[in-house]
Amino acid sequence: MQLLMAMTGKDGTEWLNAVRDAMPGAQVRSWTADDDAAADYALVWRPDPRVLKGRHGLKAVFNMGAGADALLALAKEDPELVPESLPVFRIEDAGMAGQMAEYALYAALRHLRRFREYELQQRVQTWRPLRPRLAQDFNVGILGLGSLGAEVARRLVGWGFNVRGFSRREKDIEGVQCFAGDKAFDAFLTDLDVLINLLPATSQTHGILEKKCFSKLRRGALVVNLARGSHLVQDDLLDAVRSGQVGGAMLDVFSVEPLPSQHPFWSEPAITLTPHISAVTQVNESAAQVSKKIAMLERGMTPGGRVDFALGY
Ligand code: NAP
Ligand code: GLV
């Protein structure tokens, strides 16, 4: 079996070794610009279009991360690169959900216990206890209840927060008040103290974090974007934090990454930035997951995590 790998922006050698270890029977190679040989499976992350160009005979493509938006954008530009008949699978959790939960929990606790406000007070040597708040009275909403969002929701429930979740289809997660579909969006948002975004980037979710959405939250709420920069209308967030409607934001993803040096987010005191690290793809776990999925495909079975081109995730 021939496996072709193309991992833009990742340590190609580390990935190659992990996949070789996970699939000792396979011939695994890294893509080079002159590679036009056949392959059974392609394992890619934000690939150069030439990786897939004319690569006939592929049985499936593995998107080596949770969000398949970059790959689907390639498919949209040139349907011959990734035809809809070619199965595309994404990474499901593989060690990412726990990391997301840590990030989300930190954000929620920091806001609940007013640590940012105390940091600001310390800078001006102010000793002033602020009104305490309790987790059970704190409404935390998670946009997206998939591999990552559902685990984040469960962990926050464990910490005593009043947790809501929003998804396309109905869900039943113990302790989580689940909302589904566009009609339920306003009810989901109303009076949230923390809004955490874990939606895929699709045409339906583009710009979902915008003025009207912010206006439904409890005044001073925290907005946490851990999914994609395209979900956020940046000027609306700046207006909302400057007016106080949004009390702060923790942002891990941006429309342009790295965030350009002149971007106003860098110097906005109410915004905390991280460089797309909320959940880093785990090399060995991901290689093991792909190995299992390929074994299933070879046996004629259908593994989970197939990307739906029409839905965009
Ligand atoms: P997933 O398993 O596909 O879950 C997506 C969730 O979003 C599902 O619950 C889905 O609803 C819901 N959804 C999709 N479209 C919707 C819509 N129009 N309205 C309401 N709900 C909608 O994805 P995942 O593995 O949890 O990953 C989520 C995203 O996190 C990725 O796409 C990626 O962009 C981002 N991510 C970021 C990082 C980082 O380091 N910052 C790391 C990994 C992933 P259904 O359940 O009803 O289908
Ligand atoms: C990272 O952003 C991913 O989608 O896995």
mmCIF file of C-alpha atoms and ligand atoms in Angstrom:
data_model
loop_
_atom_site.group_PDB
_atom_site.id
_atom_site.type_symbol
_atom_site.label_atom_id
_atom_site.label_comp_id
_atom_site.label_asym_id
_atom_site.label_seq_id
_atom_site.Cartn_x
_atom_site.Cartn_y
_atom_site.Cartn_z
ATOM 1 C CA MET A 1 0.000 0.000 0.000
ATOM 2 C CA GLN A 2 1.346 3.443 -0.989
ATOM 3 C CA LEU A 3 0.785 6.407 1.339
ATOM 4 C CA LEU A 4 1.626 9.944 0.274
ATOM 5 C CA MET A 5 2.121 12.630 2.919
ATOM 6 C CA ALA A 6 2.097 16.421 2.556
ATOM 7 C CA MET A 7 1.972 18.337 5.824
ATOM 8 C CA THR A 8 2.374 22.058 5.177
ATOM 9 C CA GLY A 9 3.706 23.927 8.219
ATOM 10 C CA LYS A 10 4.302 20.741 10.261
ATOM 11 C CA ASP A 11 7.417 18.716 11.018
ATOM 12 C CA GLY A 12 7.271 16.390 8.006
ATOM 13 C CA THR A 13 9.900 13.979 9.340
ATOM 14 C CA GLU A 14 8.127 13.538 12.659
ATOM 15 C CA TRP A 15 4.857 12.814 10.871
ATOM 16 C CA LEU A 16 6.490 10.468 8.363
ATOM 17 C CA ASN A 17 8.104 8.452 11.159
ATOM 18 C CA ALA A 18 4.886 8.278 13.165
ATOM 19 C CA VAL A 19 2.880 7.041 10.169
ATOM 20 C CA ARG A 20 5.573 4.504 9.289
ATOM 21 C CA ASP A 21 5.496 3.224 12.878
ATOM 22 C CA ALA A 22 1.709 3.028 12.880
ATOM 23 C CA MET A 23 1.559 1.256 9.484
ATOM 24 C CA PRO A 24 4.704 -0.877 9.179
ATOM 25 C CA GLY A 25 3.343 -2.733 6.129
ATOM 26 C CA ALA A 26 2.809 0.446 4.078
ATOM 27 C CA GLN A 27 5.186 2.334 1.781
ATOM 28 C CA VAL A 28 5.033 5.868 3.177
ATOM 29 C CA ARG A 29 6.637 8.821 1.392
ATOM 30 C CA SER A 30 6.694 12.596 1.700
ATOM 31 C CA TRP A 31 5.487 14.544 -1.308
ATOM 32 C CA THR A 32 8.054 16.395 -3.420
ATOM 33 C CA ALA A 33 7.296 18.702 -6.333
ATOM 34 C CA ASP A 34 8.274 16.056 -8.927
ATOM 35 C CA ASP A 35 6.170 13.284 -7.346
ATOM 36 C CA ASP A 36 3.554 12.061 -9.816
ATOM 37 C CA ALA A 37 3.578 8.418 -8.749
ATOM 38 C CA ALA A 38 0.468 6.535 -7.708
ATOM 39 C CA ALA A 39 -0.751 6.460 -4.120
ATOM 40 C CA ASP A 40 -3.580 4.618 -2.384
ATOM 41 C CA TYR A 41 -4.089 7.206 0.330
ATOM 42 C CA ALA A 42 -2.994 10.820 0.770
ATOM 43 C CA LEU A 43 -2.440 12.213 4.277
ATOM 44 C CA VAL A 44 -2.444 15.990 4.016
ATOM 45 C CA TRP A 45 -2.622 19.252 5.927
ATOM 46 C CA ARG A 46 -3.192 22.430 3.915
ATOM 47 C CA PRO A 47 -1.563 20.773 0.898
ATOM 48 C CA ASP A 48 -0.059 22.361 -2.176
ATOM 49 C CA PRO A 49 -2.679 21.708 -4.904
ATOM 50 C CA ARG A 50 -0.048 19.758 -6.872
ATOM 51 C CA VAL A 51 -0.160 17.014 -4.217
ATOM 52 C CA LEU A 52 -3.624 16.008 -5.410
ATOM 53 C CA LYS A 53 -3.467 17.162 -9.026
ATOM 54 C CA GLY A 54 -3.986 14.199 -11.361
ATOM 55 C CA ARG A 55 -3.393 11.753 -8.502
ATOM 56 C CA HIS A 56 -5.658 9.094 -9.962
ATOM 57 C CA GLY A 57 -6.289 5.903 -8.023
ATOM 58 C CA LEU A 58 -6.526 7.496 -4.579
ATOM 59 C CA LYS A 59 -8.946 5.575 -2.366
ATOM 60 C CA ALA A 60 -9.277 8.339 0.239
ATOM 61 C CA VAL A 61 -7.696 11.536 1.519
ATOM 62 C CA PHE A 62 -7.009 12.098 5.214
ATOM 63 C CA ASN A 63 -7.148 15.692 6.418
ATOM 64 C CA MET A 64 -4.644 15.586 9.274
ATOM 65 C CA GLY A 65 -6.511 17.983 11.519
ATOM 66 C CA ALA A 66 -10.066 18.498 12.761
ATOM 67 C CA GLY A 67 -11.083 21.326 10.432
ATOM 68 C CA ALA A 68 -11.188 20.390 6.758
ATOM 69 C CA ASP A 69 -11.954 23.938 5.574
ATOM 70 C CA ALA A 70 -8.625 24.474 3.765
ATOM 71 C CA LEU A 71 -8.973 21.203 1.866
ATOM 72 C CA LEU A 72 -12.586 21.928 0.963
ATOM 73 C CA ALA A 73 -11.549 25.371 -0.277
ATOM 74 C CA LEU A 74 -9.107 23.648 -2.663
ATOM 75 C CA ALA A 75 -11.884 21.325 -3.789
ATOM 76 C CA LYS A 76 -14.124 24.297 -4.443
ATOM 77 C CA GLU A 77 -11.493 26.078 -6.514
ATOM 78 C CA ASP A 78 -10.733 22.992 -8.570
ATOM 79 C CA PRO A 79 -13.193 20.090 -8.173
ATOM 80 C CA GLU A 80 -10.791 17.818 -10.074
ATOM 81 C CA LEU A 81 -8.313 17.990 -7.181
ATOM 82 C CA VAL A 82 -10.712 16.536 -4.639
ATOM 83 C CA PRO A 83 -13.800 15.214 -6.429
ATOM 84 C CA GLU A 84 -16.854 14.689 -4.233
ATOM 85 C CA SER A 85 -16.685 10.968 -4.968
ATOM 86 C CA LEU A 86 -13.289 10.777 -3.220
ATOM 87 C CA PRO A 87 -13.811 10.084 0.505
ATOM 88 C CA VAL A 88 -12.182 12.659 2.748
ATOM 89 C CA PHE A 89 -11.744 11.905 6.432
ATOM 90 C CA ARG A 90 -10.740 14.304 9.179
ATOM 91 C CA ILE A 91 -9.070 13.724 12.536
ATOM 92 C CA GLU A 92 -11.586 13.160 15.317
ATOM 93 C CA ASP A 93 -10.270 14.244 18.705
ATOM 94 C CA ALA A 94 -7.051 12.138 18.870
ATOM 95 C CA GLY A 95 -5.902 14.127 21.898
ATOM 96 C CA MET A 96 -7.286 17.519 20.836
ATOM 97 C CA ALA A 97 -10.507 17.523 22.889
ATOM 98 C CA GLY A 98 -8.653 17.410 26.218
ATOM 99 C CA GLN A 99 -6.480 20.363 25.184
ATOM 100 C CA MET A 100 -9.541 22.354 24.105
ATOM 101 C CA ALA A 101 -11.182 21.598 27.418
ATOM 102 C CA GLU A 102 -8.139 22.934 29.310
ATOM 103 C CA TYR A 103 -8.155 26.154 27.304
ATOM 104 C CA ALA A 104 -11.910 26.630 27.681
ATOM 105 C CA LEU A 105 -11.805 25.872 31.388
ATOM 106 C CA TYR A 106 -8.988 28.370 31.942
ATOM 107 C CA ALA A 107 -10.944 31.025 30.056
ATOM 108 C CA ALA A 108 -14.160 30.353 31.983
ATOM 109 C CA LEU A 109 -12.449 30.264 35.384
ATOM 110 C CA ARG A 110 -10.401 33.370 34.644
ATOM 111 C CA HIS A 111 -13.565 35.246 33.803
ATOM 112 C CA LEU A 112 -15.659 33.775 36.639
ATOM 113 C CA ARG A 113 -13.046 34.543 39.308
ATOM 114 C CA ARG A 114 -12.274 37.962 37.774
ATOM 115 C CA PHE A 115 -8.524 37.266 37.515
ATOM 116 C CA ARG A 116 -8.036 39.713 34.661
ATOM 117 C CA GLU A 117 -9.575 42.451 36.741
ATOM 118 C CA TYR A 118 -7.301 41.571 39.670
ATOM 119 C CA GLU A 119 -4.265 41.624 37.340
ATOM 120 C CA LEU A 120 -5.249 45.155 36.299
ATOM 121 C CA GLN A 121 -5.751 46.155 39.940
ATOM 122 C CA GLN A 122 -2.313 44.831 40.878
ATOM 123 C CA ARG A 123 -0.694 47.026 38.242
ATOM 124 C CA VAL A 124 -2.053 50.095 40.029
ATOM 125 C CA GLN A 125 -1.575 48.666 43.538
ATOM 126 C CA THR A 126 -5.278 48.479 44.261
ATOM 127 C CA TRP A 127 -6.596 46.210 47.032
ATOM 128 C CA ARG A 128 -10.294 45.881 46.256
ATOM 129 C CA PRO A 129 -12.239 42.631 46.541
ATOM 130 C CA LEU A 130 -14.796 42.439 43.728
ATOM 131 C CA ARG A 131 -18.259 40.950 44.000
ATOM 132 C CA PRO A 132 -17.807 37.160 43.947
ATOM 133 C CA ARG A 133 -19.650 35.011 41.400
ATOM 134 C CA LEU A 134 -20.545 31.330 41.527
ATOM 135 C CA ALA A 135 -20.029 28.785 38.734
ATOM 136 C CA GLN A 136 -23.587 27.509 39.063
ATOM 137 C CA ASP A 137 -24.878 30.994 38.190
ATOM 138 C CA PHE A 138 -22.461 31.412 35.290
ATOM 139 C CA ASN A 139 -23.885 30.574 31.854
ATOM 140 C CA VAL A 140 -21.274 29.101 29.521
ATOM 141 C CA GLY A 141 -22.345 28.402 25.935
ATOM 142 C CA ILE A 142 -20.472 26.251 23.448
ATOM 143 C CA LEU A 143 -21.061 26.700 19.756
ATOM 144 C CA GLY A 144 -20.542 23.262 18.196
ATOM 145 C CA LEU A 145 -21.022 19.981 20.044
ATOM 146 C CA GLY A 146 -18.845 17.744 17.890
ATOM 147 C CA SER A 147 -15.698 15.803 18.790
ATOM 148 C CA LEU A 148 -14.264 18.835 20.577
ATOM 149 C CA GLY A 149 -17.256 20.880 21.722
ATOM 150 C CA ALA A 150 -19.034 17.943 23.388
ATOM 151 C CA GLU A 151 -15.973 17.127 25.496
ATOM 152 C CA VAL A 152 -15.493 20.788 26.423
ATOM 153 C CA ALA A 153 -19.146 20.887 27.508
ATOM 154 C CA ARG A 154 -18.814 17.756 29.655
ATOM 155 C CA ARG A 155 -15.693 19.059 31.398
ATOM 156 C CA LEU A 156 -17.315 22.430 32.144
ATOM 157 C CA VAL A 157 -20.342 20.648 33.608
ATOM 158 C CA GLY A 158 -17.908 18.815 35.869
ATOM 159 C CA TRP A 159 -16.684 22.185 37.161
ATOM 160 C CA GLY A 160 -20.200 23.225 38.086
ATOM 161 C CA PHE A 161 -20.896 25.752 35.312
ATOM 162 C CA ASN A 162 -24.359 26.159 33.877
ATOM 163 C CA VAL A 163 -23.548 24.811 30.397
ATOM 164 C CA ARG A 164 -25.421 25.242 27.127
ATOM 165 C CA GLY A 165 -24.499 23.845 23.728
ATOM 166 C CA PHE A 166 -25.519 24.642 20.177
ATOM 167 C CA SER A 167 -25.366 22.304 17.184
ATOM 168 C CA ARG A 168 -27.074 21.674 13.877
ATOM 169 C CA ARG A 169 -28.765 18.435 14.959
ATOM 170 C CA GLU A 170 -30.397 17.701 18.330
ATOM 171 C CA LYS A 171 -28.026 16.408 21.047
ATOM 172 C CA ASP A 172 -28.406 14.821 24.436
ATOM 173 C CA ILE A 173 -25.399 15.423 26.684
ATOM 174 C CA GLU A 174 -25.812 14.896 30.410
ATOM 175 C CA GLY A 175 -25.960 18.169 32.288
ATOM 176 C CA VAL A 176 -25.878 20.299 29.128
ATOM 177 C CA GLN A 177 -28.844 22.329 27.925
ATOM 178 C CA CYS A 178 -28.729 21.566 24.196
ATOM 179 C CA PHE A 179 -30.058 23.873 21.485
ATOM 180 C CA ALA A 180 -30.238 22.888 17.817
ATOM 181 C CA GLY A 181 -30.815 24.753 14.589
ATOM 182 C CA ASP A 182 -30.896 28.410 13.592
ATOM 183 C CA LYS A 183 -34.253 29.101 15.270
ATOM 184 C CA ALA A 184 -32.771 28.201 18.675
ATOM 185 C CA PHE A 185 -29.714 30.424 18.267
ATOM 186 C CA ASP A 186 -31.034 33.511 20.080
ATOM 187 C CA ALA A 187 -32.309 31.455 23.029
ATOM 188 C CA PHE A 188 -28.919 29.736 23.252
ATOM 189 C CA LEU A 189 -27.091 33.092 23.341
ATOM 190 C CA THR A 190 -29.361 34.954 25.734
ATOM 191 C CA ASP A 191 -27.546 35.996 28.926
ATOM 192 C CA LEU A 192 -24.436 33.887 28.331
ATOM 193 C CA ASP A 193 -21.489 34.926 30.513
ATOM 194 C CA VAL A 194 -19.008 33.039 28.339
ATOM 195 C CA LEU A 195 -19.403 32.130 24.655
ATOM 196 C CA ILE A 196 -16.964 29.531 23.311
ATOM 197 C CA ASN A 197 -16.800 28.868 19.583
ATOM 198 C CA LEU A 198 -15.990 25.367 18.334
ATOM 199 C CA LEU A 199 -17.854 25.341 15.044
ATOM 200 C CA PRO A 200 -16.355 24.294 11.719
ATOM 201 C CA ALA A 201 -15.744 27.057 9.175
ATOM 202 C CA THR A 202 -18.539 26.720 6.627
ATOM 203 C CA SER A 203 -20.655 29.079 4.552
ATOM 204 C CA GLN A 204 -23.366 28.818 7.276
ATOM 205 C CA THR A 205 -21.040 29.667 10.170
ATOM 206 C CA HIS A 206 -18.990 32.404 8.460
ATOM 207 C CA GLY A 207 -19.164 35.620 10.507
ATOM 208 C CA ILE A 208 -21.412 34.070 13.160
ATOM 209 C CA LEU A 209 -19.606 35.966 15.946
ATOM 210 C CA GLU A 210 -20.929 39.413 15.124
ATOM 211 C CA LYS A 211 -22.730 42.431 16.513
ATOM 212 C CA LYS A 212 -26.197 40.888 16.895
ATOM 213 C CA CYS A 213 -24.754 37.791 18.517
ATOM 214 C CA PHE A 214 -22.759 39.900 21.006
ATOM 215 C CA SER A 215 -25.832 41.977 21.838
ATOM 216 C CA LYS A 216 -27.670 38.882 23.158
ATOM 217 C CA LEU A 217 -24.934 37.978 25.676
ATOM 218 C CA ARG A 218 -24.972 39.208 29.254
ATOM 219 C CA ARG A 219 -23.242 42.603 29.414
ATOM 220 C CA GLY A 220 -19.528 42.096 30.051
ATOM 221 C CA ALA A 221 -19.468 38.509 28.706
ATOM 222 C CA LEU A 222 -16.287 36.789 27.560
ATOM 223 C CA VAL A 223 -15.997 35.647 23.920
ATOM 224 C CA VAL A 224 -13.621 32.748 23.240
ATOM 225 C CA ASN A 225 -12.841 31.835 19.635
ATOM 226 C CA LEU A 226 -11.023 28.517 19.297
ATOM 227 C CA ALA A 227 -12.262 27.466 15.864
ATOM 228 C CA ARG A 228 -11.441 29.667 12.865
ATOM 229 C CA GLY A 229 -10.827 33.375 12.280
ATOM 230 C CA SER A 230 -13.539 33.488 9.610
ATOM 231 C CA HIS A 231 -16.190 33.010 12.300
ATOM 232 C CA LEU A 232 -15.458 36.413 13.800
ATOM 233 C CA VAL A 233 -16.394 39.850 12.478
ATOM 234 C CA GLN A 234 -13.359 41.622 13.881
ATOM 235 C CA ASP A 235 -14.666 45.207 13.843
ATOM 236 C CA ASP A 236 -17.855 44.103 15.610
ATOM 237 C CA LEU A 237 -15.780 42.548 18.380
ATOM 238 C CA LEU A 238 -13.668 45.689 18.742
ATOM 239 C CA ASP A 239 -16.834 47.820 18.951
ATOM 240 C CA ALA A 240 -18.367 45.425 21.488
ATOM 241 C CA VAL A 241 -15.323 45.396 23.783
ATOM 242 C CA ARG A 242 -14.924 49.163 23.546
ATOM 243 C CA SER A 243 -18.596 49.675 24.484
ATOM 244 C CA GLY A 244 -18.322 47.144 27.344
ATOM 245 C CA GLN A 245 -21.052 44.872 25.934
ATOM 246 C CA VAL A 246 -18.306 42.255 25.592
ATOM 247 C CA GLY A 247 -16.048 42.330 28.649
ATOM 248 C CA GLY A 248 -13.150 40.523 27.028
ATOM 249 C CA ALA A 249 -12.113 38.002 24.418
ATOM 250 C CA MET A 250 -9.680 35.138 24.214
ATOM 251 C CA LEU A 251 -8.759 34.497 20.607
ATOM 252 C CA ASP A 252 -6.686 31.584 19.329
ATOM 253 C CA VAL A 253 -7.492 31.819 15.611
ATOM 254 C CA PHE A 254 -7.453 34.646 13.082
ATOM 255 C CA SER A 255 -8.417 35.309 9.484
ATOM 256 C CA VAL A 256 -4.755 35.939 8.720
ATOM 257 C CA GLU A 257 -2.195 33.912 10.670
ATOM 258 C CA PRO A 258 0.246 34.953 12.017
ATOM 259 C CA LEU A 259 -1.760 37.997 13.044
ATOM 260 C CA PRO A 260 -0.237 40.992 11.194
ATOM 261 C CA SER A 261 1.904 43.236 13.396
ATOM 262 C CA GLN A 262 -0.303 46.330 12.899
ATOM 263 C CA HIS A 263 -3.524 44.541 13.818
ATOM 264 C CA PRO A 264 -5.541 46.364 16.534
ATOM 265 C CA PHE A 265 -6.111 43.099 18.453
ATOM 266 C CA TRP A 266 -2.453 43.159 19.585
ATOM 267 C CA SER A 267 -2.943 46.297 21.637
ATOM 268 C CA GLU A 268 -6.557 45.938 22.766
ATOM 269 C CA PRO A 269 -6.346 45.449 26.561
ATOM 270 C CA ALA A 270 -9.537 43.384 26.765
ATOM 271 C CA ILE A 271 -8.286 40.860 24.194
ATOM 272 C CA THR A 272 -5.961 37.982 25.002
ATOM 273 C CA LEU A 273 -4.303 36.297 22.020
ATOM 274 C CA THR A 274 -2.720 32.895 21.542
ATOM 275 C CA PRO A 275 -1.077 31.658 18.300
ATOM 276 C CA HIS A 276 -3.458 28.851 17.212
ATOM 277 C CA ILE A 277 -2.393 26.482 19.976
ATOM 278 C CA SER A 278 -5.650 25.692 21.743
ATOM 279 C CA ALA A 279 -5.498 22.101 20.459
ATOM 280 C CA VAL A 280 -2.366 20.939 18.714
ATOM 281 C CA THR A 281 -2.734 17.832 16.544
ATOM 282 C CA GLN A 282 -1.095 14.922 18.325
ATOM 283 C CA VAL A 283 1.207 13.106 15.917
ATOM 284 C CA ASN A 284 1.160 9.553 17.296
ATOM 285 C CA GLU A 285 -2.552 9.523 18.182
ATOM 286 C CA SER A 286 -3.456 10.895 14.747
ATOM 287 C CA ALA A 287 -1.235 8.376 12.931
ATOM 288 C CA ALA A 288 -2.845 5.569 14.958
ATOM 289 C CA GLN A 289 -6.326 6.858 14.116
ATOM 290 C CA VAL A 290 -5.555 7.027 10.396
ATOM 291 C CA SER A 291 -4.061 3.538 10.523
ATOM 292 C CA LYS A 292 -7.303 2.184 12.028
ATOM 293 C CA LYS A 293 -9.432 4.004 9.483
ATOM 294 C CA ILE A 294 -7.357 2.709 6.562
ATOM 295 C CA ALA A 295 -7.646 -0.842 7.939
ATOM 296 C CA MET A 296 -11.430 -0.378 8.059
ATOM 297 C CA LEU A 297 -11.547 0.962 4.503
ATOM 298 C CA GLU A 298 -9.450 -1.950 3.281
ATOM 299 C CA ARG A 299 -12.000 -4.307 4.869
ATOM 300 C CA GLY A 300 -14.846 -2.491 3.098
ATOM 301 C CA MET A 301 -16.070 -0.756 6.257
ATOM 302 C CA THR A 302 -16.909 2.946 6.651
ATOM 303 C CA PRO A 303 -14.912 4.763 9.339
ATOM 304 C CA GLY A 304 -16.219 7.842 11.147
ATOM 305 C CA GLY A 305 -15.158 11.396 10.439
ATOM 306 C CA ARG A 306 -16.035 11.491 6.749
ATOM 307 C CA VAL A 307 -16.251 15.076 5.564
ATOM 308 C CA ASP A 308 -19.563 16.022 3.974
ATOM 309 C CA PHE A 309 -18.805 18.308 1.030
ATOM 310 C CA ALA A 310 -22.320 19.750 0.957
ATOM 311 C CA LEU A 311 -22.307 20.659 4.666
ATOM 312 C CA GLY A 312 -18.689 21.842 4.510
ATOM 313 C CA TYR A 313 -17.453 19.828 7.521
HETATM 314 P P1 NAP B 1 -17.010 18.381 14.452
HETATM 315 O O1 NAP B 1 -16.860 17.117 15.241
HETATM 316 O O2 NAP B 1 -17.303 18.294 13.006
HETATM 317 O O3 NAP B 1 -18.157 19.228 15.187
HETATM 318 C C1 NAP B 1 -18.716 20.353 14.620
HETATM 319 C C2 NAP B 1 -19.931 20.765 15.435
HETATM 320 O O4 NAP B 1 -20.452 21.972 14.896
HETATM 321 C C3 NAP B 1 -21.052 19.739 15.385
HETATM 322 O O5 NAP B 1 -21.691 19.641 16.630
HETATM 323 C C4 NAP B 1 -22.009 20.336 14.349
HETATM 324 O O6 NAP B 1 -23.354 19.985 14.521
HETATM 325 C C5 NAP B 1 -21.844 21.803 14.629
HETATM 326 N N1 NAP B 1 -22.262 22.613 13.485
HETATM 327 C C6 NAP B 1 -21.772 22.611 12.224
HETATM 328 N N2 NAP B 1 -22.410 23.502 11.460
HETATM 329 C C7 NAP B 1 -23.333 24.071 12.251
HETATM 330 C C8 NAP B 1 -24.323 25.065 12.039
HETATM 331 N N3 NAP B 1 -24.495 25.643 10.844
HETATM 332 N N4 NAP B 1 -25.106 25.413 13.077
HETATM 333 C C9 NAP B 1 -24.965 24.813 14.281
HETATM 334 N N5 NAP B 1 -24.039 23.865 14.546
HETATM 335 C C10 NAP B 1 -23.243 23.503 13.546
HETATM 336 O O7 NAP B 1 -15.719 19.275 14.615
HETATM 337 P P2 NAP B 1 -14.640 19.260 15.800
HETATM 338 O O8 NAP B 1 -13.682 18.152 15.627
HETATM 339 O O9 NAP B 1 -15.358 19.377 17.092
HETATM 340 O O10 NAP B 1 -13.844 20.615 15.475
HETATM 341 C C11 NAP B 1 -14.508 21.872 15.434
HETATM 342 C C12 NAP B 1 -13.613 22.935 14.832
HETATM 343 O O11 NAP B 1 -12.586 23.288 15.755
HETATM 344 C C13 NAP B 1 -12.843 22.523 13.586
HETATM 345 O O12 NAP B 1 -13.635 22.562 12.436
HETATM 346 C C14 NAP B 1 -11.693 23.504 13.555
HETATM 347 O O13 NAP B 1 -12.063 24.643 12.805
HETATM 348 C C15 NAP B 1 -11.526 23.913 15.022
HETATM 349 N N6 NAP B 1 -10.236 23.482 15.586
HETATM 350 C C16 NAP B 1 -9.374 24.430 16.035
HETATM 351 C C17 NAP B 1 -8.179 24.045 16.606
HETATM 352 C C18 NAP B 1 -7.244 25.057 17.190
HETATM 353 O O14 NAP B 1 -6.150 24.714 17.609
HETATM 354 N N7 NAP B 1 -7.635 26.293 17.304
HETATM 355 C C19 NAP B 1 -7.859 22.684 16.715
HETATM 356 C C20 NAP B 1 -8.756 21.749 16.232
HETATM 357 C C21 NAP B 1 -9.952 22.160 15.673
HETATM 358 P P3 NAP B 1 -23.833 18.460 14.357
HETATM 359 O O15 NAP B 1 -23.249 17.741 15.566
HETATM 360 O O16 NAP B 1 -25.287 18.563 14.416
HETATM 361 O O17 NAP B 1 -23.254 17.954 13.075
HETATM 362 C C1 GLV B 2 -6.552 22.799 13.743
HETATM 363 O O1 GLV B 2 -6.836 23.949 13.658
HETATM 364 C C2 GLV B 2 -7.386 21.726 13.285
HETATM 365 O O2 GLV B 2 -8.395 21.995 12.618
HETATM 366 O O3 GLV B 2 -7.050 20.564 13.582
#
